[in-house]
Short mmCIF file of C-alpha atoms and ligand atoms in Angstrom, two decimals:
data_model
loop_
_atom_site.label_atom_id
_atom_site.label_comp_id
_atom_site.label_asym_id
_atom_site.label_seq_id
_atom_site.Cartn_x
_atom_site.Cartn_y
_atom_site.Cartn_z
CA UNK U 423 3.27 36.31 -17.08
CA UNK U 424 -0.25 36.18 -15.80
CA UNK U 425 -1.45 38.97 -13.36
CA UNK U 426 -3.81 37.27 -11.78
CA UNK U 427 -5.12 33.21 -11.08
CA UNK U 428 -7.88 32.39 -9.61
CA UNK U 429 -7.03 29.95 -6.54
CA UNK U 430 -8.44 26.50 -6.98
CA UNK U 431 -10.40 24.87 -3.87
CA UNK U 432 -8.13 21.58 -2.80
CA UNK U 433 -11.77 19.57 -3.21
CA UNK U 434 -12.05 21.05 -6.73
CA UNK U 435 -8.19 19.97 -7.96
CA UNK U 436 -8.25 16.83 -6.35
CA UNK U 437 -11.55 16.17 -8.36
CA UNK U 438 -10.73 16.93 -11.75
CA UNK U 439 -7.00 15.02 -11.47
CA UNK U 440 -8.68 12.02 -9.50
CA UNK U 441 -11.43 11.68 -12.48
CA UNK U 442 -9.04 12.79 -15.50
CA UNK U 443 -8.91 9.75 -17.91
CA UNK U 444 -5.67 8.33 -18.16
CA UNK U 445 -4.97 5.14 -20.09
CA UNK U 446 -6.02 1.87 -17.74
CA UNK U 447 -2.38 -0.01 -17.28
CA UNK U 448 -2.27 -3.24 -18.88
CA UNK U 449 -2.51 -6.73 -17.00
CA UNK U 450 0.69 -8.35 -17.61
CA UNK U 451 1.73 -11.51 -15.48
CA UNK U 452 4.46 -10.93 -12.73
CA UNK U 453 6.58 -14.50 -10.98
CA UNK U 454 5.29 -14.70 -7.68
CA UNK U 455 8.97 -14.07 -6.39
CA UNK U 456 8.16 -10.48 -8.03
CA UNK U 457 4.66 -10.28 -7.17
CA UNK U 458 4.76 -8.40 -3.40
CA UNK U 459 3.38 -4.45 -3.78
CA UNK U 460 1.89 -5.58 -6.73
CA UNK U 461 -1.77 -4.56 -7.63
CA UNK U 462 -3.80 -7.77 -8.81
CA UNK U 463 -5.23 -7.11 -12.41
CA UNK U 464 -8.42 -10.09 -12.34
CA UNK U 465 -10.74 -11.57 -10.10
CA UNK U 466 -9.03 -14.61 -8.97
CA UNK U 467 -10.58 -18.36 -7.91
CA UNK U 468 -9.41 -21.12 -6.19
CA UNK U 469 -8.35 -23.87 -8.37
CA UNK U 470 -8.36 -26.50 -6.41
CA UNK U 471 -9.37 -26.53 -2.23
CA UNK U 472 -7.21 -25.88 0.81
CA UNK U 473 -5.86 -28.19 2.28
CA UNK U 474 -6.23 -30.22 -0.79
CA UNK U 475 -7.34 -33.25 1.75
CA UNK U 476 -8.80 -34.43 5.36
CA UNK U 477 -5.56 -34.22 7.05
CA UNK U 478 -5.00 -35.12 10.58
CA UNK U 479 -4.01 -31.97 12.63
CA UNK U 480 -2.12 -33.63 15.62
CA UNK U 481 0.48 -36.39 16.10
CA UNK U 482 -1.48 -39.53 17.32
CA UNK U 483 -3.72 -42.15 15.88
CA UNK U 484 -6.48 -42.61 12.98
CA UNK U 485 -9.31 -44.53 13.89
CA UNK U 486 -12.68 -45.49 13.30
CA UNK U 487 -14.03 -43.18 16.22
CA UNK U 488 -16.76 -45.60 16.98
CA UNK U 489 -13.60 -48.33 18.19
CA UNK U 490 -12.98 -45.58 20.73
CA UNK U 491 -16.48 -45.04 22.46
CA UNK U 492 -16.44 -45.84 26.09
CA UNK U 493 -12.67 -45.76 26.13
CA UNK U 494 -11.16 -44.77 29.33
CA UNK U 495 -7.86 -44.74 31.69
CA UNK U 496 -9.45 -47.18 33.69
CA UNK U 497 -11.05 -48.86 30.49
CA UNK U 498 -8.47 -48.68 27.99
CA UNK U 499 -9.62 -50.29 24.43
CA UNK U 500 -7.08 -51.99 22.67
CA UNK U 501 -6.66 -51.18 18.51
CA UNK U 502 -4.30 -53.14 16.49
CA UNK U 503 -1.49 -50.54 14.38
CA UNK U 504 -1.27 -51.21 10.85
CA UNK U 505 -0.17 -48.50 9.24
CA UNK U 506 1.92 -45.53 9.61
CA UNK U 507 1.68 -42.66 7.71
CA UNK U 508 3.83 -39.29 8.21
CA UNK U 509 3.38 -35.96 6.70
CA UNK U 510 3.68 -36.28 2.37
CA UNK U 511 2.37 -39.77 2.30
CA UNK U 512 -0.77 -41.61 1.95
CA UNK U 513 -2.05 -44.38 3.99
CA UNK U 514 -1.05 -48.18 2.40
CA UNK U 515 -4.80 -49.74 2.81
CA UNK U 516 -8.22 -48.80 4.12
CA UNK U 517 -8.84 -49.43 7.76
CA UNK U 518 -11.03 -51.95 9.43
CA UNK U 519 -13.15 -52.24 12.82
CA UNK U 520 -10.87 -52.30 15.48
CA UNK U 521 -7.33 -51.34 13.61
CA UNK U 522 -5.88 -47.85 13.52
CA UNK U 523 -3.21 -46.08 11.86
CA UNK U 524 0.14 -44.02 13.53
CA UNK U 525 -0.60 -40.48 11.93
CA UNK U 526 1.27 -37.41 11.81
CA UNK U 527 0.27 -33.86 11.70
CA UNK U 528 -0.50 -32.84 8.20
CA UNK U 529 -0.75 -36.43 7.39
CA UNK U 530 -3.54 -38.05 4.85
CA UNK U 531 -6.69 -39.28 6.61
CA UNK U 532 -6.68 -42.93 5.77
CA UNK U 533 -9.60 -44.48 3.81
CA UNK U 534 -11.97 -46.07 7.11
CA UNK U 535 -10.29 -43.58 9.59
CA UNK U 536 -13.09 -40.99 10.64
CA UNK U 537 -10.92 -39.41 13.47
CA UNK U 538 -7.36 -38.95 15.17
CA UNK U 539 -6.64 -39.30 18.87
CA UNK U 540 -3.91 -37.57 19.90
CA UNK U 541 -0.84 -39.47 21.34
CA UNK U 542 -0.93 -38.28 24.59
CA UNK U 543 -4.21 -40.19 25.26
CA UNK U 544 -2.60 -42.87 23.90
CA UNK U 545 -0.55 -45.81 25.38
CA UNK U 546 1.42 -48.46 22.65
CA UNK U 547 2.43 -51.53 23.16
CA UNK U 548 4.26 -53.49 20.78
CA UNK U 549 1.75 -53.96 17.31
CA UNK U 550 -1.44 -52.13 19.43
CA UNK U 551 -1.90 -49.40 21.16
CA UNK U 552 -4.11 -48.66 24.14
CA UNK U 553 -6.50 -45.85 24.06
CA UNK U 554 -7.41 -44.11 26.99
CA UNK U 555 -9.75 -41.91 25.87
CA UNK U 556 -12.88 -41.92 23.56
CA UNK U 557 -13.03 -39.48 20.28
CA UNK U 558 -16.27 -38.59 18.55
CA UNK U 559 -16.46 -39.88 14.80
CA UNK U 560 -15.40 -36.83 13.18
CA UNK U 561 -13.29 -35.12 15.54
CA UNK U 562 -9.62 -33.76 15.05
CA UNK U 563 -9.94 -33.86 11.05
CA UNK U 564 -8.84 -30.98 8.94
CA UNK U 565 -11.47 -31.17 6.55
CA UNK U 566 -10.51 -30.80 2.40
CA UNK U 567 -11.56 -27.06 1.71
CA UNK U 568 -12.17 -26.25 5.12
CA UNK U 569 -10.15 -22.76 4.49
CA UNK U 570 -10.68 -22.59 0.82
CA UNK U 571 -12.93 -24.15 -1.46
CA UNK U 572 -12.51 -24.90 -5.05
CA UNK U 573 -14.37 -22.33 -7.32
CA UNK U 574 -14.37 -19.96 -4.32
CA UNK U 575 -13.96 -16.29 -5.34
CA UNK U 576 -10.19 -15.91 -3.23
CA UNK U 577 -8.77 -12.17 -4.15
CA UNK U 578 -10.58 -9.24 -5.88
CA UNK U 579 -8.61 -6.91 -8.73
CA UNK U 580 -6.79 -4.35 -7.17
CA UNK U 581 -6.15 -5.63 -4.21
CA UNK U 582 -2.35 -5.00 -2.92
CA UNK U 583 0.19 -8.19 -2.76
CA UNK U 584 1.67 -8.31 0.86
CA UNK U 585 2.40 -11.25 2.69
CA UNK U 586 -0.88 -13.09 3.31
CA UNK U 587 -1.72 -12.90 -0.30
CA UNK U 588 1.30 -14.36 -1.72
CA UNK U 589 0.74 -17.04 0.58
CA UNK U 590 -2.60 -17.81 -0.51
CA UNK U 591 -1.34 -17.59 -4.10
CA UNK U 592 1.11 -20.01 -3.41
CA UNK U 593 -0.54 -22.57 -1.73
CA UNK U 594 -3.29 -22.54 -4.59
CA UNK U 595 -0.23 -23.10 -7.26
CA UNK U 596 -1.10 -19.75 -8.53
CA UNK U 597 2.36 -18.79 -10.32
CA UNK U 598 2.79 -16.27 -12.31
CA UNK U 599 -0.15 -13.62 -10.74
CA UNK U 600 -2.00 -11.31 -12.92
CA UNK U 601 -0.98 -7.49 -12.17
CA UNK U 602 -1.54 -4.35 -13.63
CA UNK U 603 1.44 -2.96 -15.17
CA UNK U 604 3.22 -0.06 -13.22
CA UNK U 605 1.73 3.27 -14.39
CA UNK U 606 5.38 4.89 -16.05
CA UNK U 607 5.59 8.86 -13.94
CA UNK U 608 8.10 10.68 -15.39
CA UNK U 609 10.13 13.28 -12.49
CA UNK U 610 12.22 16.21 -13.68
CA UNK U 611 13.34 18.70 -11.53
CA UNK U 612 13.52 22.42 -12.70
CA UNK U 613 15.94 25.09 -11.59
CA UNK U 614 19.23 26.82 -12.39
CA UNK U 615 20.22 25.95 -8.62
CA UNK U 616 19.61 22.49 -8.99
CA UNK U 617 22.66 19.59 -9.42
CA UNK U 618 22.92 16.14 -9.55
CA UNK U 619 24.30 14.27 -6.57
CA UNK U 620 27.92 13.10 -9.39
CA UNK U 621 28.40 16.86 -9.70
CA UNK U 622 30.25 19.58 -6.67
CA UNK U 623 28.15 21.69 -4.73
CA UNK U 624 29.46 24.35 -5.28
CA UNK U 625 28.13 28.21 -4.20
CA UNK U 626 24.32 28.87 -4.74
CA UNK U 627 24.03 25.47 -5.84
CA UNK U 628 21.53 23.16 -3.97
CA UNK U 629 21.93 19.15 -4.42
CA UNK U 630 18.51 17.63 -6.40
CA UNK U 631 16.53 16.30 -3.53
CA UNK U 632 12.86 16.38 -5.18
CA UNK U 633 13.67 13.97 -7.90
CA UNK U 634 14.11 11.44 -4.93
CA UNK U 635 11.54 12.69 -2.76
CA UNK U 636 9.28 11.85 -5.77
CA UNK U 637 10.55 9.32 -7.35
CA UNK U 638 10.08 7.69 -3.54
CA UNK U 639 6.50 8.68 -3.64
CA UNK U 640 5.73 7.11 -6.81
CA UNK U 641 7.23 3.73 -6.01
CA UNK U 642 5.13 3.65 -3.05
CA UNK U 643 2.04 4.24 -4.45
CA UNK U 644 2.33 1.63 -7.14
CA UNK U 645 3.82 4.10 -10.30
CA UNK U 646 7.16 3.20 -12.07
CA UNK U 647 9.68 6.51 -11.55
CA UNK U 648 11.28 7.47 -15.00
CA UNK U 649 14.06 9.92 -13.47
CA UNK U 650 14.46 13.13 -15.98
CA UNK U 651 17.12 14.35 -13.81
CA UNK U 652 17.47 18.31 -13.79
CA UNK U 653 17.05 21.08 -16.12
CA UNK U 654 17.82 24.92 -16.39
CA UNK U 655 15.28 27.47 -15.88
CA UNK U 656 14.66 28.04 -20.00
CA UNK U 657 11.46 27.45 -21.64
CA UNK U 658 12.84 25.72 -24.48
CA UNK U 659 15.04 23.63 -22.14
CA UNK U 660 11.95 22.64 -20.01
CA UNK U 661 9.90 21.51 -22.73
CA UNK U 662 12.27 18.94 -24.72
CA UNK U 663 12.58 17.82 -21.52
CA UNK U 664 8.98 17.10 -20.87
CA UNK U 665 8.29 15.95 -24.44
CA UNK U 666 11.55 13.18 -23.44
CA UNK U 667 9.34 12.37 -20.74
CA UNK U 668 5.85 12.24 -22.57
CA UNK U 669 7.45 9.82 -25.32
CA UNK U 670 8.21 7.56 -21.74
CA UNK U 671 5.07 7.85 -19.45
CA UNK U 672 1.50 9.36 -19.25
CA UNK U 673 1.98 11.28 -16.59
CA UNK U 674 4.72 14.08 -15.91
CA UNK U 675 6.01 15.45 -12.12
CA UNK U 676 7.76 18.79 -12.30
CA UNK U 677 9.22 20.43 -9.50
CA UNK U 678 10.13 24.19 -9.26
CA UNK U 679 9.08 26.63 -11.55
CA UNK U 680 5.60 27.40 -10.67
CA UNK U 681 5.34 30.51 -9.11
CA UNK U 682 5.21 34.32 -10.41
CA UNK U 683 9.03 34.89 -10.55
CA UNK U 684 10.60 35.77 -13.89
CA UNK U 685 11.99 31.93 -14.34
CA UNK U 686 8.74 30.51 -13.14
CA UNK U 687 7.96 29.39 -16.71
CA UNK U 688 6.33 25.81 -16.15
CA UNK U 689 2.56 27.00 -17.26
CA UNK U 690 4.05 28.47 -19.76
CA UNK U 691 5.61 25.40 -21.00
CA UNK U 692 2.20 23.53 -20.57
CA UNK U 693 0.27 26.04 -22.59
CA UNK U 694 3.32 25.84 -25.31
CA UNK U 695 3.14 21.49 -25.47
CA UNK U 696 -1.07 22.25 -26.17
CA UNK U 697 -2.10 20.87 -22.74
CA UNK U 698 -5.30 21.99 -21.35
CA UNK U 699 -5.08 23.50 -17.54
CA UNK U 700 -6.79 22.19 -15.47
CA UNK U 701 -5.91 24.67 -12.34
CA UNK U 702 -2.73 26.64 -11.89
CA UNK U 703 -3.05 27.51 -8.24
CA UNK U 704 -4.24 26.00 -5.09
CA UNK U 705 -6.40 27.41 -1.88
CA UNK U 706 -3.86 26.27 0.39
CA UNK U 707 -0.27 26.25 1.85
CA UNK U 708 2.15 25.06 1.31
CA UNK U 709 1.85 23.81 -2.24
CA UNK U 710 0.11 27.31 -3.08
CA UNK U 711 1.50 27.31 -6.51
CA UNK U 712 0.90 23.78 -7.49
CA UNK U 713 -0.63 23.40 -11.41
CA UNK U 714 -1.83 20.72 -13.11
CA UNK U 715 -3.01 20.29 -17.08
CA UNK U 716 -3.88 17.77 -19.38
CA UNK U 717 -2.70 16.69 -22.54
CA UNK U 718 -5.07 14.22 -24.05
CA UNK U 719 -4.76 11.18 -21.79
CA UNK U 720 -1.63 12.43 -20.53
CA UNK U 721 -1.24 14.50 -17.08
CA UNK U 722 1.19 17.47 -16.57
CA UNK U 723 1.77 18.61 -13.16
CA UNK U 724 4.19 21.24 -11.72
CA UNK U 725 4.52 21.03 -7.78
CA UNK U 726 6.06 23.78 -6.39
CA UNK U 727 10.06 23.70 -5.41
CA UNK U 728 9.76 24.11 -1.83
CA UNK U 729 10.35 20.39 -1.00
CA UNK U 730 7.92 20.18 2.01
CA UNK U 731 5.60 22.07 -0.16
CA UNK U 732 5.74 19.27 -3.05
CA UNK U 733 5.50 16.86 -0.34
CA UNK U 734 1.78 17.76 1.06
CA UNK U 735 0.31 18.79 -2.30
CA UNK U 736 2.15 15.30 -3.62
CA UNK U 737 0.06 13.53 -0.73
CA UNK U 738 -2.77 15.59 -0.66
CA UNK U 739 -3.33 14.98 -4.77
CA UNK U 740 -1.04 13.01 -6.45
CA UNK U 741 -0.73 10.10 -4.07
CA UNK U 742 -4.72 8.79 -4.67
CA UNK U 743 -4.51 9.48 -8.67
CA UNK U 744 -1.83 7.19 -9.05
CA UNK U 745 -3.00 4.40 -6.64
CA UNK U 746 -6.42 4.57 -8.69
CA UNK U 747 -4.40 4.78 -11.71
CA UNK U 748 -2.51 1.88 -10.38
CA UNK U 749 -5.39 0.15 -9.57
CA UNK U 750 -5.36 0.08 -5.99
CA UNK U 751 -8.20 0.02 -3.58
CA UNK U 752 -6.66 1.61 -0.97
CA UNK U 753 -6.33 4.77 -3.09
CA UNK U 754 -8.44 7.07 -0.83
CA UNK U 755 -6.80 9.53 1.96
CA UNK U 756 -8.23 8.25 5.07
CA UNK U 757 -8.68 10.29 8.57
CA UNK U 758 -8.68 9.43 12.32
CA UNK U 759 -9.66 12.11 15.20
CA UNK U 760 -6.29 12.66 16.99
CA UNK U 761 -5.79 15.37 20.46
CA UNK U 762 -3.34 17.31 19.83
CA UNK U 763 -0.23 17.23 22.43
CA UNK U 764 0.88 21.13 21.24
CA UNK U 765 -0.87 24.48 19.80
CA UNK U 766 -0.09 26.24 16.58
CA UNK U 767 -0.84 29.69 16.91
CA UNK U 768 0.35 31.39 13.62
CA UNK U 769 -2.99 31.96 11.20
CA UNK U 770 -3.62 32.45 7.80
CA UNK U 771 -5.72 33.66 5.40
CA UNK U 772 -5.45 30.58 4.06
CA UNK U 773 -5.77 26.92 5.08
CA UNK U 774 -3.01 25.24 5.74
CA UNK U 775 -1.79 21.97 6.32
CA UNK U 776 0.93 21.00 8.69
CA UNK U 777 3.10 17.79 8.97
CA UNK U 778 2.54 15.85 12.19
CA UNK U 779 2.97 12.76 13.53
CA UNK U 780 0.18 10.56 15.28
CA UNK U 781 1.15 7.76 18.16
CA UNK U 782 -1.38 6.09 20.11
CA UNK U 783 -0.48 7.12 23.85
CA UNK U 784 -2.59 6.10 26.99
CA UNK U 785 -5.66 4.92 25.01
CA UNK U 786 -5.84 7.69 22.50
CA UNK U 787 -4.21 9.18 19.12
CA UNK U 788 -1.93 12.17 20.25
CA UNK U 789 -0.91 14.08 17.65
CA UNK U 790 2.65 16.03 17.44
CA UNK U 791 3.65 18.60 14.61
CA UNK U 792 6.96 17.31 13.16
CA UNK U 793 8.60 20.68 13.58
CA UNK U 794 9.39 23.74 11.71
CA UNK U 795 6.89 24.15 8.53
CA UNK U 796 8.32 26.39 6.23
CA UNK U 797 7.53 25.05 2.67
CA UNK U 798 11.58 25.06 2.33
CA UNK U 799 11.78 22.76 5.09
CA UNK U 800 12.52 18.81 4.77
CA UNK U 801 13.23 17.75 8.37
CA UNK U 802 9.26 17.79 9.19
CA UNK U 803 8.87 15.21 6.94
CA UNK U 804 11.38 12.53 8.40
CA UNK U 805 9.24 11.04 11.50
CA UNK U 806 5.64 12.72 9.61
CA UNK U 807 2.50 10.46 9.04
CA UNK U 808 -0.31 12.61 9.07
CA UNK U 809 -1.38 15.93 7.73
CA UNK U 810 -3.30 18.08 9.99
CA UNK U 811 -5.88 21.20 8.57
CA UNK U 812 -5.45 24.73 9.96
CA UNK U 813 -8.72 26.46 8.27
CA UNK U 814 -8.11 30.00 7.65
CA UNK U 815 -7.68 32.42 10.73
CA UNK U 816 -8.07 29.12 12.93
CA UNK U 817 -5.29 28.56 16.06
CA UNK U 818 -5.24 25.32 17.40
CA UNK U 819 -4.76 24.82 21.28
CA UNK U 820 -2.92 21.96 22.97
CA UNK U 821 -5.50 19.13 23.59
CA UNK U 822 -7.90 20.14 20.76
CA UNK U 823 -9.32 17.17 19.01
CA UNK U 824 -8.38 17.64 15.31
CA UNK U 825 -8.83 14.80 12.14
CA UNK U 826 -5.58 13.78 10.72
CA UNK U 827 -5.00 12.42 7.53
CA UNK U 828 -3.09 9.57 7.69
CA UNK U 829 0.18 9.26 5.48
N1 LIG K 217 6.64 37.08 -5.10
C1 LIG K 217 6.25 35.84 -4.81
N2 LIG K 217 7.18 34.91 -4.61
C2 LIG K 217 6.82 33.68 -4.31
C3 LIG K 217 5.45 33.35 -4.20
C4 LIG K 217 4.49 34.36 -4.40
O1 LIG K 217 3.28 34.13 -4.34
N3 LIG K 217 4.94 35.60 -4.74
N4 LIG K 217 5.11 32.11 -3.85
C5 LIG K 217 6.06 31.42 -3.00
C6 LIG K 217 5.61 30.11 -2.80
S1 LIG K 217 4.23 29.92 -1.89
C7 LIG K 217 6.30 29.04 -3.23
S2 LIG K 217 5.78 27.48 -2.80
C8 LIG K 217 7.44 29.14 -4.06
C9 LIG K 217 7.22 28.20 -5.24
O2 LIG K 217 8.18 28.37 -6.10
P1 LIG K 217 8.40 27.42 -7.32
O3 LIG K 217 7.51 26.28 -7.26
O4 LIG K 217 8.40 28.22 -8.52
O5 LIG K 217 9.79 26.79 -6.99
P2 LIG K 217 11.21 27.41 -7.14
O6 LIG K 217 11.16 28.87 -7.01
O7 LIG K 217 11.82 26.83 -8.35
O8 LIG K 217 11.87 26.76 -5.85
C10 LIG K 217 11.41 27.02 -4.57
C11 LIG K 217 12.45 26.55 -3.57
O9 LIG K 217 12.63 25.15 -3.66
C12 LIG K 217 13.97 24.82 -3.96
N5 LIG K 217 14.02 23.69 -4.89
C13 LIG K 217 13.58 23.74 -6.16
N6 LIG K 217 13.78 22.56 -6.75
C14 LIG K 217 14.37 21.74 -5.87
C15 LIG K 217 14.84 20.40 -5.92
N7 LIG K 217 14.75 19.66 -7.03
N8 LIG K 217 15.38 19.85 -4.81
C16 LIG K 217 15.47 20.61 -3.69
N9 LIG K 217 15.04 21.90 -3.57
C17 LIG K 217 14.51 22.47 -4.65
C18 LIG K 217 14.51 26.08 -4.61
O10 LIG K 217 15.89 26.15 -4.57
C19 LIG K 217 13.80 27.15 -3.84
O11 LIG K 217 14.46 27.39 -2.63
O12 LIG K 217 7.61 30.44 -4.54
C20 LIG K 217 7.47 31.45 -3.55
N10 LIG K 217 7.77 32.71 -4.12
O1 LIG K 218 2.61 27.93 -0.91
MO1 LIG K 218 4.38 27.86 -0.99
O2 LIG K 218 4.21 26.28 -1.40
O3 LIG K 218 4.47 27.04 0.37
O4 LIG K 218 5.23 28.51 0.32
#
């Protein structure tokens, strides 16, 4: 057992695990049914415009708009109706001076047509209609590519398949989508005190919540969980389980096992598999004990037990190496200035980061702490979406103006 490590600044870890070079995940194409939370692996152009036509964008009339000019209630002018063309059709012939055409919205422009009056300006009569207003050449036409045009450049790589995009996609026909394959994590949890949820709790036995807790992280930031369940306190143990997981995935989340106690034997296990360290302690709390080395292009890391500690040092580290690992542009913690609604007046030698919860309230971000913060605690984190900084020996005061990272 080491005596002494030397405490790595959070800057310093979050640097050398952000720039550690892992193998780039593959560009594999994903059914658009599939394709939501994905990460886009190309550049991507529009094959073709949108709409993919002039289409009328009201229920009325298509006209030459120079038939119209001078039209009013009291002047009516008279077009002839020869056509009739509803949405997912196309116009029988091309339009002469002094005919129009029924139109419907989304409807095909008709060849001669140049504009659409809408039926409420409108009066028909038998095989004409009367039109009681006048419409400019040109007006109420949804022009061909007047949201997208062909060739345009329409979404960047890495950019994160929600809603808007898969519409986009599928209006442009663009079925299956190129995206980066899932970066495989592998999660084990360590500990003689740890079960599965199919086994009884029975006494000094605690349920594996970690595995979840992670697994949950991972999923949300783009990585595919590989769940390596639970394993004993035992060196050997610990490392066929890891080398299970290496032969799986390129990057490894441990829980437990990280700290000075006699069955704290994670770094050990590290050194034993050849992996380099990278750090094997942290300058803040919770998360104190957190380590992290690497293995050729492979990452090991051991978060501590404490499941609200493996939370913050999960969000505060692991959570932008595997969205830039994944691909993602949106990989980078980001802060807002947030008044706080309470104090907390217990200091440290060290920083520390508490869970809190930001709401916008009367015109500004008020920021609540989520409630106890013991690293064993997991309640905090239910209703938690920021992170807040307590430097060391720093109180804060109800109504101080602190940053909080959001979550
Ligand atoms: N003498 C010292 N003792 C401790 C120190 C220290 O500096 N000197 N550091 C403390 C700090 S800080 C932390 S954090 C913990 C870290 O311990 P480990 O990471 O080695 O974690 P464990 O001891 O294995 O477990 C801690 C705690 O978390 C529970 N746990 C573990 N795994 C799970 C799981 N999968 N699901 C739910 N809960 C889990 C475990 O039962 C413990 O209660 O060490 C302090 N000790
Ligand atoms: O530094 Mo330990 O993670 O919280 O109590």
């Amino acid at each position: 057992m080491e005596k002494h490590i030397y405490p790595f600044v959070l800057e310093k870890a979050q640097d050398s695990l952000w720039n550690y070079p892992l193998r780039a995940p593959m560009v594999e194409p994903i059914s658009i049914l599939n394709a939501q939370n994905r990460v886009l692996g190309e550049d991507l152009y529009a094959p073709h415009s949108l709409p993919p036509f002039d289409r009328s964008p009201l229920d009325g009339y298509a006209l030459r708009g120079e038939d119209s000019l001078g039209a009013s209630k009291k002047n009516p002018k008279v077009l002839t109706v020869v056509d009739r063309i509803p949405a997912g059709h196309i116009g029988r012939r091309e339009l002469q001076a002094g005919e129009c055409a029924r139109i419907f919205t989304g409807a095909p422009i008709p060849l001669g047509a140049n504009a659409v009056l809408r039926q409420e300006d409108t009066e028909p009569e038998g095989e004409t209609v009367r039109f009681l207003s006048e419409v400019t050449p040109g007006a109420n036409i949804s022009r061909k590519g007047e949201d997208v045009v062909a060739g345009e450049p329409i979404l960047t790589r890495g950019t994160m398949i929600g809603p808007a995009e898969l519409a986009i996609l599928s209006a442009l026909g663009m079925d299956p989508v190129p995206c980066y394959a899932r970066p495989k994590v592998a999660i084990l949890s360590t500990g003689d005190e740890i079960v599965e949820l199919t086994s009884p709790l029975t006494p000094g036995k605690i349920f594996n919540s970690n595995m979840y807790l992670i697994a949950g992280y991972v999923s949300r930031d783009g990585g595919e969980p590989i769940l390596l369940g639970s394993v004993h306190d035992k060196e050997e143990l610990i490392q066929a389980r890891i080398q299970e997981g290496l032969a799986q995935a390129d990057l490894i989340l441990t829980t437990g096992g990280v700290s000075v106690g006699d069955y704290d034997v994670v770094k050990e296990v590290h050194h034993e598999l050849g992996a380099k360290r990278l750090f094997a302690k942290l300058d803040i709390k919770p998360g104190t004990p957190m380590t992290a080395s690497g293995l050729g292009e492979k990452l090991l890391i051991g978060l501590s037990g404490n499941p609200g500690a493996a939370a913050v040092t999960y969000e505060l580290t692991v959570r932008t190496l595997l969205r830039n690992w994944a691909g993602r542009k949106d990989s980078q913690l980001s802060k807002v200035r947030a008044r706080l609604t309470e104090g907390f007046g217990k200091t440290s030698g060290q920083r520390r980061f508490l869970r809190g919860r930001i709401d916008w309230v009367n015109g500004e971000y008020r920021l609540s702490f989520t409630g106890k913060q013991n690293p064993g605690v997991m309640k905090s984190l239910l209703a938690c979406n920021c992170l807040v900084e307590v430097p060391p020996q720093k109180r804060w005061m109800s109504d101080d103006w602190v940053e909080a990272i959001l979550l």
